[in-house]
Coordinates of C-alpha atoms in Angstrom, one line a residue:
X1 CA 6.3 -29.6 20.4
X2 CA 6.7 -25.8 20.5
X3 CA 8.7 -24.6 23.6
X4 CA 6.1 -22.9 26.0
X5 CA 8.4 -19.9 26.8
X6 CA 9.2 -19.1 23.1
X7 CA 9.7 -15.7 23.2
X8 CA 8.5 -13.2 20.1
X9 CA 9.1 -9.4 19.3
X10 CA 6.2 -7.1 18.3
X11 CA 6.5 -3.5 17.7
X12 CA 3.8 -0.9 17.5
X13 CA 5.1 1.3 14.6
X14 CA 4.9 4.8 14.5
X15 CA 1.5 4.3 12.5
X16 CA -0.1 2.1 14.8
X17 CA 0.5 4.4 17.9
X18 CA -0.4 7.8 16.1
X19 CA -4.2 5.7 15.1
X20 CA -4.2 4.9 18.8
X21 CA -4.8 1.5 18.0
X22 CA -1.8 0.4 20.9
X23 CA -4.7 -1.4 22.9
X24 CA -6.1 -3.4 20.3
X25 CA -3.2 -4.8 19.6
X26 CA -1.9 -5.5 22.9
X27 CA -5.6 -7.0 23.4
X28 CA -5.2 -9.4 20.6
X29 CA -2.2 -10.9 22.3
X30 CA -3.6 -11.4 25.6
X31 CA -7.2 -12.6 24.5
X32 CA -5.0 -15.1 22.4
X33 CA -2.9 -16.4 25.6
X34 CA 0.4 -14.7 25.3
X35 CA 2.3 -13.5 28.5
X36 CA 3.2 -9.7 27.9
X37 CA 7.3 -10.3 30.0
X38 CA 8.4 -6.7 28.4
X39 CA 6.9 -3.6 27.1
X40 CA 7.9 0.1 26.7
X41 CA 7.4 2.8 24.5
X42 CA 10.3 4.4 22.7
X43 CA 11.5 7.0 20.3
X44 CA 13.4 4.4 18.0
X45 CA 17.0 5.6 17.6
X46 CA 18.6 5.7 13.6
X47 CA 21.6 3.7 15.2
X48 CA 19.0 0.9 16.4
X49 CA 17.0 0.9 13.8
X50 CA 19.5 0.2 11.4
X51 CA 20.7 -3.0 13.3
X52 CA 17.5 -4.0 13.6
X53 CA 16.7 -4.0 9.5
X54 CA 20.5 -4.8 9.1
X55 CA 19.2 -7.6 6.8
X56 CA 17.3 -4.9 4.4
X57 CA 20.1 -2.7 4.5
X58 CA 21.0 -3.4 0.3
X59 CA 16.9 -2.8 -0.5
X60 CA 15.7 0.2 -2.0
X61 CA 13.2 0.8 0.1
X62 CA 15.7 0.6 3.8
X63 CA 16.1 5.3 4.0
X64 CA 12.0 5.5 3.6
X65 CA 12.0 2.3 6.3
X66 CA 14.2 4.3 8.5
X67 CA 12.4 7.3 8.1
X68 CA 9.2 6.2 8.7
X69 CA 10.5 4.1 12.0
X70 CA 11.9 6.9 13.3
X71 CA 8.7 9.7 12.4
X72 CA 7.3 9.1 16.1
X73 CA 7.3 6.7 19.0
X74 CA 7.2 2.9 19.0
X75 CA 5.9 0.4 21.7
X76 CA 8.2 -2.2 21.6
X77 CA 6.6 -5.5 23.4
X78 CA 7.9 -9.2 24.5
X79 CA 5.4 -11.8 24.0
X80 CA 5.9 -15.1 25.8
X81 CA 3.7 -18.5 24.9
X82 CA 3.7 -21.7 22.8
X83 CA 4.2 -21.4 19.4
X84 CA 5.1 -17.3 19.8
X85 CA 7.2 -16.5 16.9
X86 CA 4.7 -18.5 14.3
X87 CA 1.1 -17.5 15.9
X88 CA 2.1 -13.9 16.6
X89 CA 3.1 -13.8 12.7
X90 CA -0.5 -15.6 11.8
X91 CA -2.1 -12.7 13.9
X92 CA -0.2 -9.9 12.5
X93 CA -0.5 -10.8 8.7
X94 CA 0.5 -10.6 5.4
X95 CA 3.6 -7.8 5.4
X96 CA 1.7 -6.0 2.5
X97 CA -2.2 -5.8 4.4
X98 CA -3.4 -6.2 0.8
X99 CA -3.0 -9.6 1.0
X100 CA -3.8 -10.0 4.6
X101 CA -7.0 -12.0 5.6
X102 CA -9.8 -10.2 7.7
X103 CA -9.2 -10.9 11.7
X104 CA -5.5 -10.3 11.3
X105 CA -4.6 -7.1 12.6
X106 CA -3.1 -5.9 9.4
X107 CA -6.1 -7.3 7.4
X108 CA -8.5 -5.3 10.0
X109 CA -6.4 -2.1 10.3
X110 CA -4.2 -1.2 7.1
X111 CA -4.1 -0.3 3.9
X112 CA -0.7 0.0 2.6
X113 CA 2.6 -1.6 3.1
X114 CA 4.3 1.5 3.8
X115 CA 2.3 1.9 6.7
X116 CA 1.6 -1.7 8.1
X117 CA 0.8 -0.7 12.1
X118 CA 3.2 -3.6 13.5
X119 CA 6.4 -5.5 13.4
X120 CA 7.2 -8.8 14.5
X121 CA 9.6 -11.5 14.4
X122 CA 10.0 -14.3 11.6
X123 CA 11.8 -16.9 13.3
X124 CA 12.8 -17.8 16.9
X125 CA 16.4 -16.6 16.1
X126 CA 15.3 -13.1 14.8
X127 CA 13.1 -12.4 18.0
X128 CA 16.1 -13.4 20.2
X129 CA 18.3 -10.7 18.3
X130 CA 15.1 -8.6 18.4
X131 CA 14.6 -8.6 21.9
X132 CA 18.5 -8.2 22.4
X133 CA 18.3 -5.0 20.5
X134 CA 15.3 -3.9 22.0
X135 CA 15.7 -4.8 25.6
X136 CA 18.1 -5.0 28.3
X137 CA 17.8 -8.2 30.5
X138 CA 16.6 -6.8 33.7
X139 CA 13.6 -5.6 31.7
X140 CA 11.8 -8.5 30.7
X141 CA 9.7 -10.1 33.5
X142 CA 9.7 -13.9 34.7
X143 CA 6.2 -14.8 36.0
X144 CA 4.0 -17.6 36.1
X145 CA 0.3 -16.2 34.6
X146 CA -2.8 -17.5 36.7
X147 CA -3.7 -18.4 33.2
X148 CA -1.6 -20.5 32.5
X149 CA -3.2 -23.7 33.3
X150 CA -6.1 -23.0 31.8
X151 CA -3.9 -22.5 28.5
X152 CA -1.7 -25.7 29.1

């Protein structure tokens, strides 16, 4: 059974927040159940954007990735929940929106890979690194939701 404090990373990209689309998204993920623990909005630094794509580092594509991360702010966001990393991934989409189905938020919101609105983690180990990167400790949030047990 999926852990019920699995922990994802999802990232408003520079894209998403110029389209003002930040509380759609966010909406998504609380309609769905998630627990928001972290949130901020940032001007993504070259350093940590390159440890954060560290693994695309050898693709042709990373200097227009790191460009267009760093072309405005980002809201950087900790969702908590069962099943986080894997459901927040069904929400989000295909990476290319072409091949996104409609009611994802890349198949309702984007056109073109290049500018695909959101990031967020593909495995449970990725969003731990994620959140590292993104987030100190003392800013992530332990709660209990008045939710919660009408979602467990």
């Amino acid at each position: 059974m999926a852990e019920l404090k699995e922990r994802t990373f999802i990232a408003i990209k520079p894209d998403g927040v110029q389209r003002g689309i930040i509380g759609e998204i966010i909406k998504r993920f609380e309609t769905k159940g998630f627990k928001l623990v972290g949130m901020k909005m940032l001007q993504a630094s070259e350093n940590l954007l390159m440890d954060h794509y560290a693994d695309l580092k050898d693709r042709p594509f990373f200097p227009t990735l790191i460009n267009y991360m760093s072309s405005g702010p980002v809201v950087a966001m900790v969702w908590e929940g069962k099943g986080a990393v894997k459901t927040g991934r069904v929400m989000l989409g295909e990476t290319n929106p072409a091949d996104s189905k409609p009611g994802t938020i890349r198949g309702d919101f984007c056109i073109d890979v290049g500018k695909n609105i959101v990031h967020g983690s593909d495995s449970v180990e990725s969003a731990n690194k994620e959140i590292s990167l993104w987030f100190k400790p003392d800013e992530l949030m332990t709660y209990t939701s008045c939710a919660f047990s009408w979602l467990y």
